[in-house]
Amino acid sequence: MNILLIGSGGREHALAWAISASPLCDKLFIAPGNPGTAQCGENVVLDIADHRAVADFCRLMSVGLVVVGPEGPLVDGITDDLEAAGIKTFGPSRAAAQLEGSKAFTKELCAEFGIPTAGFARFTDEVAARAYVAKTGAPLVIKADGLAAGKGVVMAETIEQANEALAMMFSGGLGAAGAEVVIEEWMIGEEASFFALCDGTHALPLASAQDHKRAFDGDTGPNTGGMGAYSPAPVMTKAMEERVMTEIVGPTLAGMAQRGTPFKGVLFAGLMITAEGPKLIEYNVRFGDPECEVLMPRLKSDIVPALLAARDGVLNAVDLRWSADAALTVVMAAKGYPGTPEKGSVIRGIDKAATEKDVLVFHAGTRAKGEEIVADGGRVLNVVALGRSVSEAQAKAYAAVDLIDWPGGFCRRDIGWQAVKREREG
Ligand code: AMP
Ligand code: GLY
């Protein structure tokens, strides 16, 4: 079968790596891809926003399955349009992608189906929102409703900070994403990400991960798309995973199906493990980036039959095997990220790092320039290592990072610190 993968980040390189290893995959196309995905298949130039053009390409190239990486095309309804054109597509419909596309949608679903999450209120008017803040008091979490590329969440420790965030969002500081604002209770606990494959009715647990959102060591600096991650998350024990499946993922699937918008694809639950149990922070409707880069190397089974079964609604027949090893990824970013990253600097030593034992290097924002690889975005490379513990994976990942010669880049030196501390304390 020929497969088309949509996207161009580290997540897509990891997916391309896993998909291209499948005996079921004849030819893999990636649109637009990056120099890393070019090693797993053929990068193609396609206007992803033009769903008809994507469908035409699929017919021309006998593509039997489309796998959508990022959320943008899903929220835009690429799955609906390709399926309507008779092309099997892995990923949720436009209606089901609202689980990520609208925070208010998800909060209402939680309220209707009893899914544990932070208490909340919704506002389209700044005066009413300020009155609520004054009445409730700080701390509070202020969120723009729509997709805001990770910039739509303000953790307000004081009433002044809450009001500042409201003023910024309602004055259009985040564009249309801020037209509606959700104000939430600030939950206390340890965060974890949990991934499940869904076919509209059944959910198959994948694995857990923890990421590092802040730009600099010690979890300081501005928020980013993620500077590193590791899997599994120590806080996600078997018992906790079962609670998440029964209390959160199960009711979500049942609720979405009951509303006539069944969810198919990857459900990525951002969780807070609180003293009362797991609570949902938010959903994403795709693999995480960089979480996917630590999930794929741990997956022992062929991913393609699982993706097909999720699309076909027969996931209950699928069983996936996972490595007991931990995986850890260090994101190497261009200097300036998450502000304005410097583009064009030359990166050397990627091949050397990638040939280290138990190490993989996934490309994100890179570009081939003649024989060289240059930086072409914010998050540029993912250096991933497997180990028997997070500590071992961390040591191998940083040893490989040190083989990469890139003066224009930087990375955090403490990815995995919580798990390493836990392992050290036994
Ligand atoms: P989100 O974009 O909703 O995932 O939020 C980004 C980050 O903000 C999360 O990963 C949490 O660290 C934090 N956060 C969001 N909502 C809450 C909440 N209600 N309580 C505590 N922390 C939160
Ligand atoms: N790493 C967080 C995300 O993919 O949304």
PDB file of C-alpha atoms in Angstrom, residues 72-335:
ATOM      1  CA  GLY A  72      -4.214  22.492  11.596  1.00  0.00           C
ATOM      2  CA  PRO A  73      -5.367  20.379   8.623  1.00  0.00           C
ATOM      3  CA  LEU A  74      -7.580  18.254  10.933  1.00  0.00           C
ATOM      4  CA  VAL A  75      -9.389  21.292  12.308  1.00  0.00           C
ATOM      5  CA  ASP A  76      -9.715  22.444   8.667  1.00  0.00           C
ATOM      6  CA  GLY A  77     -11.540  19.211   7.828  1.00  0.00           C
ATOM      7  CA  ILE A  78      -8.974  17.429   5.664  1.00  0.00           C
ATOM      8  CA  THR A  79     -10.212  14.034   6.909  1.00  0.00           C
ATOM      9  CA  ASP A  80     -13.828  14.823   5.942  1.00  0.00           C
ATOM     10  CA  ASP A  81     -12.819  15.997   2.465  1.00  0.00           C
ATOM     11  CA  LEU A  82     -10.456  13.106   1.701  1.00  0.00           C
ATOM     12  CA  GLU A  83     -12.887  10.495   3.031  1.00  0.00           C
ATOM     13  CA  ALA A  84     -15.652  12.069   0.923  1.00  0.00           C
ATOM     14  CA  ALA A  85     -13.335  11.616  -2.062  1.00  0.00           C
ATOM     15  CA  GLY A  86     -13.017   7.920  -1.160  1.00  0.00           C
ATOM     16  CA  ILE A  87      -9.526   8.100   0.364  1.00  0.00           C
ATOM     17  CA  LYS A  88      -8.897   6.353   3.683  1.00  0.00           C
ATOM     18  CA  THR A  89      -7.592   8.909   6.162  1.00  0.00           C
ATOM     19  CA  PHE A  90      -6.234   8.451   9.669  1.00  0.00           C
ATOM     20  CA  GLY A  91      -7.270  11.395  11.843  1.00  0.00           C
ATOM     21  CA  PRO A  92     -10.443  12.864  13.314  1.00  0.00           C
ATOM     22  CA  SER A  93     -13.168  14.651  11.370  1.00  0.00           C
ATOM     23  CA  ARG A  94     -13.492  18.424  11.597  1.00  0.00           C
ATOM     24  CA  ALA A  95     -16.273  18.047  14.164  1.00  0.00           C
ATOM     25  CA  ALA A  96     -14.251  15.647  16.336  1.00  0.00           C
ATOM     26  CA  ALA A  97     -11.117  17.807  16.043  1.00  0.00           C
ATOM     27  CA  GLN A  98     -13.005  20.418  18.076  1.00  0.00           C
ATOM     28  CA  LEU A  99     -11.623  18.545  21.090  1.00  0.00           C
ATOM     29  CA  GLU A 100      -8.411  20.430  20.322  1.00  0.00           C
ATOM     30  CA  GLY A 101      -9.754  23.300  18.229  1.00  0.00           C
ATOM     31  CA  SER A 102     -11.955  24.706  21.004  1.00  0.00           C
ATOM     32  CA  LYS A 103     -11.201  24.607  24.719  1.00  0.00           C
ATOM     33  CA  ALA A 104     -14.810  25.605  25.472  1.00  0.00           C
ATOM     34  CA  PHE A 105     -16.098  22.626  23.450  1.00  0.00           C
ATOM     35  CA  THR A 106     -13.994  20.231  25.520  1.00  0.00           C
ATOM     36  CA  LYS A 107     -14.953  21.827  28.833  1.00  0.00           C
ATOM     37  CA  GLU A 108     -18.659  21.531  27.941  1.00  0.00           C
ATOM     38  CA  LEU A 109     -18.173  17.878  26.958  1.00  0.00           C
ATOM     39  CA  CYS A 110     -16.464  17.221  30.313  1.00  0.00           C
ATOM     40  CA  ALA A 111     -19.328  18.886  32.157  1.00  0.00           C
ATOM     41  CA  GLU A 112     -21.971  16.916  30.216  1.00  0.00           C
ATOM     42  CA  PHE A 113     -20.324  13.499  30.611  1.00  0.00           C
ATOM     43  CA  GLY A 114     -18.799  13.839  34.081  1.00  0.00           C
ATOM     44  CA  ILE A 115     -15.159  13.835  32.965  1.00  0.00           C
ATOM     45  CA  PRO A 116     -12.886  15.135  35.745  1.00  0.00           C
ATOM     46  CA  THR A 117     -11.278  18.490  34.849  1.00  0.00           C
ATOM     47  CA  ALA A 118     -10.685  21.940  36.376  1.00  0.00           C
ATOM     48  CA  GLY A 119     -13.754  24.029  37.225  1.00  0.00           C
ATOM     49  CA  PHE A 120     -14.339  26.695  34.562  1.00  0.00           C
ATOM     50  CA  ALA A 121     -16.402  29.570  33.201  1.00  0.00           C
ATOM     51  CA  ARG A 122     -16.606  30.946  29.619  1.00  0.00           C
ATOM     52  CA  PHE A 123     -16.692  34.578  28.538  1.00  0.00           C
ATOM     53  CA  THR A 124     -17.049  36.575  25.333  1.00  0.00           C
ATOM     54  CA  ASP A 125     -17.087  39.873  27.168  1.00  0.00           C
ATOM     55  CA  GLU A 126     -14.212  41.444  29.114  1.00  0.00           C
ATOM     56  CA  VAL A 127     -16.380  43.238  31.695  1.00  0.00           C
ATOM     57  CA  ALA A 128     -18.129  40.012  32.725  1.00  0.00           C
ATOM     58  CA  ALA A 129     -14.801  38.151  32.798  1.00  0.00           C
ATOM     59  CA  ARG A 130     -13.214  40.795  35.058  1.00  0.00           C
ATOM     60  CA  ALA A 131     -16.211  40.631  37.397  1.00  0.00           C
ATOM     61  CA  TYR A 132     -15.769  36.841  37.624  1.00  0.00           C
ATOM     62  CA  VAL A 133     -12.050  37.231  38.410  1.00  0.00           C
ATOM     63  CA  ALA A 134     -12.822  39.800  41.105  1.00  0.00           C
ATOM     64  CA  LYS A 135     -15.416  37.462  42.650  1.00  0.00           C
ATOM     65  CA  THR A 136     -13.345  34.239  42.450  1.00  0.00           C
ATOM     66  CA  GLY A 137      -9.905  35.642  43.302  1.00  0.00           C
ATOM     67  CA  ALA A 138      -6.472  34.353  42.174  1.00  0.00           C
ATOM     68  CA  PRO A 139      -4.755  32.080  41.287  1.00  0.00           C
ATOM     69  CA  LEU A 140      -6.557  31.329  38.013  1.00  0.00           C
ATOM     70  CA  VAL A 141      -5.717  30.076  34.553  1.00  0.00           C
ATOM     71  CA  ILE A 142      -6.838  32.259  31.633  1.00  0.00           C
ATOM     72  CA  LYS A 143      -7.136  30.604  28.209  1.00  0.00           C
ATOM     73  CA  ALA A 144      -7.953  31.838  24.721  1.00  0.00           C
ATOM     74  CA  ASP A 145     -10.563  29.510  23.248  1.00  0.00           C
ATOM     75  CA  GLY A 146      -9.077  28.760  19.816  1.00  0.00           C
ATOM     76  CA  LEU A 147      -5.763  27.483  18.499  1.00  0.00           C
ATOM     77  CA  ALA A 148      -3.041  29.900  19.612  1.00  0.00           C
ATOM     78  CA  ALA A 149       0.128  27.861  18.974  1.00  0.00           C
ATOM     79  CA  GLY A 150       0.743  27.241  22.660  1.00  0.00           C
ATOM     80  CA  LYS A 151       0.593  30.948  23.540  1.00  0.00           C
ATOM     81  CA  GLY A 152      -3.032  31.045  24.591  1.00  0.00           C
ATOM     82  CA  VAL A 153      -2.615  30.031  28.266  1.00  0.00           C
ATOM     83  CA  VAL A 154      -1.772  32.468  31.052  1.00  0.00           C
ATOM     84  CA  MET A 155      -1.164  31.176  34.572  1.00  0.00           C
ATOM     85  CA  ALA A 156      -2.311  34.167  36.643  1.00  0.00           C
ATOM     86  CA  GLU A 157      -1.025  34.171  40.204  1.00  0.00           C
ATOM     87  CA  THR A 158      -2.674  37.509  40.990  1.00  0.00           C
ATOM     88  CA  ILE A 159      -5.882  39.311  40.040  1.00  0.00           C
ATOM     89  CA  GLU A 160      -3.780  41.960  38.237  1.00  0.00           C
ATOM     90  CA  GLN A 161      -2.129  39.285  36.060  1.00  0.00           C
ATOM     91  CA  ALA A 162      -5.534  37.777  35.298  1.00  0.00           C
ATOM     92  CA  ASN A 163      -6.914  41.162  34.238  1.00  0.00           C
ATOM     93  CA  GLU A 164      -3.847  41.870  32.092  1.00  0.00           C
ATOM     94  CA  ALA A 165      -4.320  38.541  30.288  1.00  0.00           C
ATOM     95  CA  LEU A 166      -8.009  39.299  29.708  1.00  0.00           C
ATOM     96  CA  ALA A 167      -7.160  42.734  28.301  1.00  0.00           C
ATOM     97  CA  MET A 168      -4.549  41.208  25.959  1.00  0.00           C
ATOM     98  CA  MET A 169      -6.886  38.464  24.703  1.00  0.00           C
ATOM     99  CA  PHE A 170     -10.021  40.577  24.304  1.00  0.00           C
ATOM    100  CA  SER A 171      -8.074  43.340  22.506  1.00  0.00           C
ATOM    101  CA  GLY A 172      -7.107  40.817  19.819  1.00  0.00           C
ATOM    102  CA  GLY A 173      -3.571  40.055  21.087  1.00  0.00           C
ATOM    103  CA  LEU A 174      -4.016  36.448  19.901  1.00  0.00           C
ATOM    104  CA  GLY A 175      -6.244  37.250  16.939  1.00  0.00           C
ATOM    105  CA  ALA A 176      -9.529  35.381  16.590  1.00  0.00           C
ATOM    106  CA  ALA A 177      -8.379  32.731  19.108  1.00  0.00           C
ATOM    107  CA  GLY A 178      -9.038  35.240  21.918  1.00  0.00           C
ATOM    108  CA  ALA A 179     -12.606  36.164  20.970  1.00  0.00           C
ATOM    109  CA  GLU A 180     -13.782  33.732  23.640  1.00  0.00           C
ATOM    110  CA  VAL A 181     -11.915  33.139  26.881  1.00  0.00           C
ATOM    111  CA  VAL A 182     -12.117  30.247  29.339  1.00  0.00           C
ATOM    112  CA  ILE A 183     -11.195  30.927  32.969  1.00  0.00           C
ATOM    113  CA  GLU A 184     -10.186  27.833  34.948  1.00  0.00           C
ATOM    114  CA  GLU A 185      -9.408  26.736  38.440  1.00  0.00           C
ATOM    115  CA  TRP A 186      -5.603  26.286  38.894  1.00  0.00           C
ATOM    116  CA  MET A 187      -5.044  22.549  39.524  1.00  0.00           C
ATOM    117  CA  ILE A 188      -2.128  21.281  41.609  1.00  0.00           C
ATOM    118  CA  GLY A 189      -0.334  18.012  40.812  1.00  0.00           C
ATOM    119  CA  GLU A 190       2.123  16.331  38.458  1.00  0.00           C
ATOM    120  CA  GLU A 191       1.536  16.601  34.711  1.00  0.00           C
ATOM    121  CA  ALA A 192       1.640  13.707  32.281  1.00  0.00           C
ATOM    122  CA  SER A 193       0.634  13.125  28.691  1.00  0.00           C
ATOM    123  CA  PHE A 194      -1.280  10.030  27.740  1.00  0.00           C
ATOM    124  CA  PHE A 195      -1.965   8.756  24.232  1.00  0.00           C
ATOM    125  CA  ALA A 196      -4.727   6.461  23.042  1.00  0.00           C
ATOM    126  CA  LEU A 197      -5.602   5.249  19.578  1.00  0.00           C
ATOM    127  CA  CYS A 198      -9.358   5.521  18.915  1.00  0.00           C
ATOM    128  CA  ASP A 199     -11.677   4.055  16.276  1.00  0.00           C
ATOM    129  CA  GLY A 200     -14.869   5.913  17.186  1.00  0.00           C
ATOM    130  CA  THR A 201     -15.964   3.259  19.704  1.00  0.00           C
ATOM    131  CA  HIS A 202     -12.873   1.562  21.135  1.00  0.00           C
ATOM    132  CA  ALA A 203      -9.746   3.084  22.609  1.00  0.00           C
ATOM    133  CA  LEU A 204      -6.403   1.313  22.686  1.00  0.00           C
ATOM    134  CA  PRO A 205      -3.951   2.761  25.204  1.00  0.00           C
ATOM    135  CA  LEU A 206      -0.610   3.632  23.617  1.00  0.00           C
ATOM    136  CA  ALA A 207       1.880   5.028  26.119  1.00  0.00           C
ATOM    137  CA  SER A 208       2.573   7.971  28.384  1.00  0.00           C
ATOM    138  CA  ALA A 209       5.160  10.737  28.253  1.00  0.00           C
ATOM    139  CA  GLN A 210       6.262  13.842  30.058  1.00  0.00           C
ATOM    140  CA  ASP A 211       7.488  16.914  28.254  1.00  0.00           C
ATOM    141  CA  HIS A 212       9.334  20.108  29.116  1.00  0.00           C
ATOM    142  CA  LYS A 213       7.527  23.198  27.861  1.00  0.00           C
ATOM    143  CA  ARG A 214       9.844  25.937  29.129  1.00  0.00           C
ATOM    144  CA  ALA A 215      12.771  27.094  26.977  1.00  0.00           C
ATOM    145  CA  PHE A 216      15.563  26.952  29.553  1.00  0.00           C
ATOM    146  CA  ASP A 217      17.065  24.699  32.240  1.00  0.00           C
ATOM    147  CA  GLY A 218      15.249  24.363  35.531  1.00  0.00           C
ATOM    148  CA  ASP A 219      11.906  24.818  33.713  1.00  0.00           C
ATOM    149  CA  THR A 220      12.482  28.559  33.360  1.00  0.00           C
ATOM    150  CA  GLY A 221      11.986  30.959  30.467  1.00  0.00           C
ATOM    151  CA  PRO A 222       9.136  31.287  27.997  1.00  0.00           C
ATOM    152  CA  ASN A 223       6.801  28.466  26.991  1.00  0.00           C
ATOM    153  CA  THR A 224       7.665  26.585  23.806  1.00  0.00           C
ATOM    154  CA  GLY A 225       6.160  23.754  21.792  1.00  0.00           C
ATOM    155  CA  GLY A 226       8.340  21.423  23.900  1.00  0.00           C
ATOM    156  CA  MET A 227      12.117  21.277  24.476  1.00  0.00           C
ATOM    157  CA  GLY A 228      12.273  17.562  25.227  1.00  0.00           C
ATOM    158  CA  ALA A 229      10.286  14.599  26.486  1.00  0.00           C
ATOM    159  CA  TYR A 230      10.589  11.087  27.820  1.00  0.00           C
ATOM    160  CA  SER A 231       8.415   7.990  27.913  1.00  0.00           C
ATOM    161  CA  PRO A 232       7.008   6.364  29.955  1.00  0.00           C
ATOM    162  CA  ALA A 233       5.989   8.942  32.578  1.00  0.00           C
ATOM    163  CA  PRO A 234       6.785   7.409  36.003  1.00  0.00           C
ATOM    164  CA  VAL A 235       3.585   8.881  37.478  1.00  0.00           C
ATOM    165  CA  MET A 236       1.485   6.858  34.987  1.00  0.00           C
ATOM    166  CA  THR A 237       1.428   3.522  36.738  1.00  0.00           C
ATOM    167  CA  LYS A 238      -0.716   0.689  35.386  1.00  0.00           C
ATOM    168  CA  ALA A 239      -3.417   1.559  37.936  1.00  0.00           C
ATOM    169  CA  MET A 240      -3.354   5.241  36.963  1.00  0.00           C
ATOM    170  CA  GLU A 241      -3.543   4.303  33.280  1.00  0.00           C
ATOM    171  CA  GLU A 242      -6.645   2.226  34.010  1.00  0.00           C
ATOM    172  CA  ARG A 243      -8.257   5.150  35.830  1.00  0.00           C
ATOM    173  CA  VAL A 244      -7.485   7.461  32.912  1.00  0.00           C
ATOM    174  CA  MET A 245      -9.006   4.977  30.455  1.00  0.00           C
ATOM    175  CA  THR A 246     -12.180   4.491  32.545  1.00  0.00           C
ATOM    176  CA  GLU A 247     -12.704   7.998  33.916  1.00  0.00           C
ATOM    177  CA  ILE A 248     -11.451  10.172  31.053  1.00  0.00           C
ATOM    178  CA  VAL A 249     -10.821   8.488  27.672  1.00  0.00           C
ATOM    179  CA  GLY A 250     -13.803   6.088  27.804  1.00  0.00           C
ATOM    180  CA  PRO A 251     -16.443   8.723  28.649  1.00  0.00           C
ATOM    181  CA  THR A 252     -14.958  11.066  26.036  1.00  0.00           C
ATOM    182  CA  LEU A 253     -15.318   8.475  23.268  1.00  0.00           C
ATOM    183  CA  ALA A 254     -18.812   7.544  24.445  1.00  0.00           C
ATOM    184  CA  GLY A 255     -19.823  11.213  24.636  1.00  0.00           C
ATOM    185  CA  MET A 256     -18.470  12.038  21.190  1.00  0.00           C
ATOM    186  CA  ALA A 257     -20.231   9.005  19.683  1.00  0.00           C
ATOM    187  CA  GLN A 258     -23.490   9.872  21.452  1.00  0.00           C
ATOM    188  CA  ARG A 259     -23.320  13.389  19.988  1.00  0.00           C
ATOM    189  CA  GLY A 260     -22.940  11.921  16.504  1.00  0.00           C
ATOM    190  CA  THR A 261     -19.310  13.032  16.126  1.00  0.00           C
ATOM    191  CA  PRO A 262     -17.332   9.856  16.925  1.00  0.00           C
ATOM    192  CA  PHE A 263     -13.616  10.364  17.495  1.00  0.00           C
ATOM    193  CA  LYS A 264     -11.118   8.461  15.353  1.00  0.00           C
ATOM    194  CA  GLY A 265      -7.407   9.070  15.513  1.00  0.00           C
ATOM    195  CA  VAL A 266      -4.920   9.721  18.285  1.00  0.00           C
ATOM    196  CA  LEU A 267      -6.359  11.202  21.443  1.00  0.00           C
ATOM    197  CA  PHE A 268      -3.602  12.989  23.371  1.00  0.00           C
ATOM    198  CA  ALA A 269      -4.753  13.762  26.914  1.00  0.00           C
ATOM    199  CA  GLY A 270      -2.826  16.391  28.849  1.00  0.00           C
ATOM    200  CA  LEU A 271      -3.391  15.291  32.444  1.00  0.00           C
ATOM    201  CA  MET A 272      -2.870  16.632  35.927  1.00  0.00           C
ATOM    202  CA  ILE A 273      -2.418  13.829  38.438  1.00  0.00           C
ATOM    203  CA  THR A 274      -3.932  15.489  41.489  1.00  0.00           C
ATOM    204  CA  ALA A 275      -4.457  14.256  45.031  1.00  0.00           C
ATOM    205  CA  GLU A 276      -8.031  13.280  43.994  1.00  0.00           C
ATOM    206  CA  GLY A 277      -6.912  11.426  40.880  1.00  0.00           C
ATOM    207  CA  PRO A 278      -6.338  12.182  37.207  1.00  0.00           C
ATOM    208  CA  LYS A 279      -7.940  15.312  35.759  1.00  0.00           C
ATOM    209  CA  LEU A 280      -7.969  16.472  32.165  1.00  0.00           C
ATOM    210  CA  ILE A 281      -6.072  19.679  31.376  1.00  0.00           C
ATOM    211  CA  GLU A 282      -6.710  19.566  27.651  1.00  0.00           C
ATOM    212  CA  TYR A 283      -7.000  17.328  24.628  1.00  0.00           C
ATOM    213  CA  ASN A 284      -5.012  17.302  21.440  1.00  0.00           C
ATOM    214  CA  VAL A 285      -6.263  15.275  18.503  1.00  0.00           C
ATOM    215  CA  ARG A 286      -2.890  14.070  17.173  1.00  0.00           C
ATOM    216  CA  PHE A 287       0.464  12.798  18.330  1.00  0.00           C
ATOM    217  CA  GLY A 288       2.471  15.267  20.422  1.00  0.00           C
ATOM    218  CA  ASP A 289       5.657  16.826  19.178  1.00  0.00           C
ATOM    219  CA  PRO A 290       8.195  15.935  20.684  1.00  0.00           C
ATOM    220  CA  GLU A 291       6.233  13.156  22.470  1.00  0.00           C
ATOM    221  CA  CYS A 292       5.843  11.152  19.242  1.00  0.00           C
ATOM    222  CA  GLU A 293       9.626  11.045  18.956  1.00  0.00           C
ATOM    223  CA  VAL A 294       9.807   9.044  22.202  1.00  0.00           C
ATOM    224  CA  LEU A 295       6.721   6.888  21.548  1.00  0.00           C
ATOM    225  CA  MET A 296       7.709   5.542  18.123  1.00  0.00           C
ATOM    226  CA  PRO A 297      11.113   4.153  19.172  1.00  0.00           C
ATOM    227  CA  ARG A 298       9.396   2.254  22.028  1.00  0.00           C
ATOM    228  CA  LEU A 299       6.730   0.716  19.777  1.00  0.00           C
ATOM    229  CA  LYS A 300       7.693  -2.851  18.890  1.00  0.00           C
ATOM    230  CA  SER A 301       4.683  -3.655  16.700  1.00  0.00           C
ATOM    231  CA  ASP A 302       3.947  -2.529  13.171  1.00  0.00           C
ATOM    232  CA  ILE A 303       2.105   0.797  13.399  1.00  0.00           C
ATOM    233  CA  VAL A 304       0.381   0.609  10.000  1.00  0.00           C
ATOM    234  CA  PRO A 305      -2.222  -2.111  10.824  1.00  0.00           C
ATOM    235  CA  ALA A 306      -3.089  -0.154  13.989  1.00  0.00           C
ATOM    236  CA  LEU A 307      -3.625   3.092  12.060  1.00  0.00           C
ATOM    237  CA  LEU A 308      -5.760   1.235   9.503  1.00  0.00           C
ATOM    238  CA  ALA A 309      -7.794  -0.491  12.209  1.00  0.00           C
ATOM    239  CA  ALA A 310      -8.476   2.843  13.911  1.00  0.00           C
ATOM    240  CA  ARG A 311      -9.688   4.244  10.585  1.00  0.00           C
ATOM    241  CA  ASP A 312     -11.781   1.130   9.854  1.00  0.00           C
ATOM    242  CA  GLY A 313     -13.379   0.931  13.322  1.00  0.00           C
ATOM    243  CA  VAL A 314     -11.896  -2.486  14.202  1.00  0.00           C
ATOM    244  CA  LEU A 315      -9.333  -1.530  16.807  1.00  0.00           C
ATOM    245  CA  ASN A 316     -10.550  -4.177  19.265  1.00  0.00           C
ATOM    246  CA  ALA A 317      -8.686  -6.728  17.130  1.00  0.00           C
ATOM    247  CA  VAL A 318      -5.352  -4.933  17.616  1.00  0.00           C
ATOM    248  CA  ASP A 319      -2.736  -5.508  20.271  1.00  0.00           C
ATOM    249  CA  LEU A 320       0.454  -3.454  20.414  1.00  0.00           C
ATOM    250  CA  ARG A 321       3.735  -4.419  22.039  1.00  0.00           C
ATOM    251  CA  TRP A 322       5.935  -1.811  23.693  1.00  0.00           C
ATOM    252  CA  SER A 323       9.561  -1.877  24.755  1.00  0.00           C
ATOM    253  CA  ALA A 324      10.077  -1.758  28.506  1.00  0.00           C
ATOM    254  CA  ASP A 325      12.964   0.637  27.837  1.00  0.00           C
ATOM    255  CA  ALA A 326      12.647   4.354  28.430  1.00  0.00           C
ATOM    256  CA  ALA A 327      13.134   6.793  25.567  1.00  0.00           C
ATOM    257  CA  LEU A 328      14.229  10.400  25.952  1.00  0.00           C
ATOM    258  CA  THR A 329      14.481  13.173  23.374  1.00  0.00           C
ATOM    259  CA  VAL A 330      16.437  16.387  23.576  1.00  0.00           C
ATOM    260  CA  VAL A 331      15.194  19.117  21.243  1.00  0.00           C
ATOM    261  CA  MET A 332      17.920  21.220  19.643  1.00  0.00           C
ATOM    262  CA  ALA A 333      16.523  24.637  18.731  1.00  0.00           C
ATOM    263  CA  ALA A 334      17.894  27.579  16.779  1.00  0.00           C
ATOM    264  CA  LYS A 335      19.135  30.469  18.897  1.00  0.00           C
TER     265      LYS A 335
END
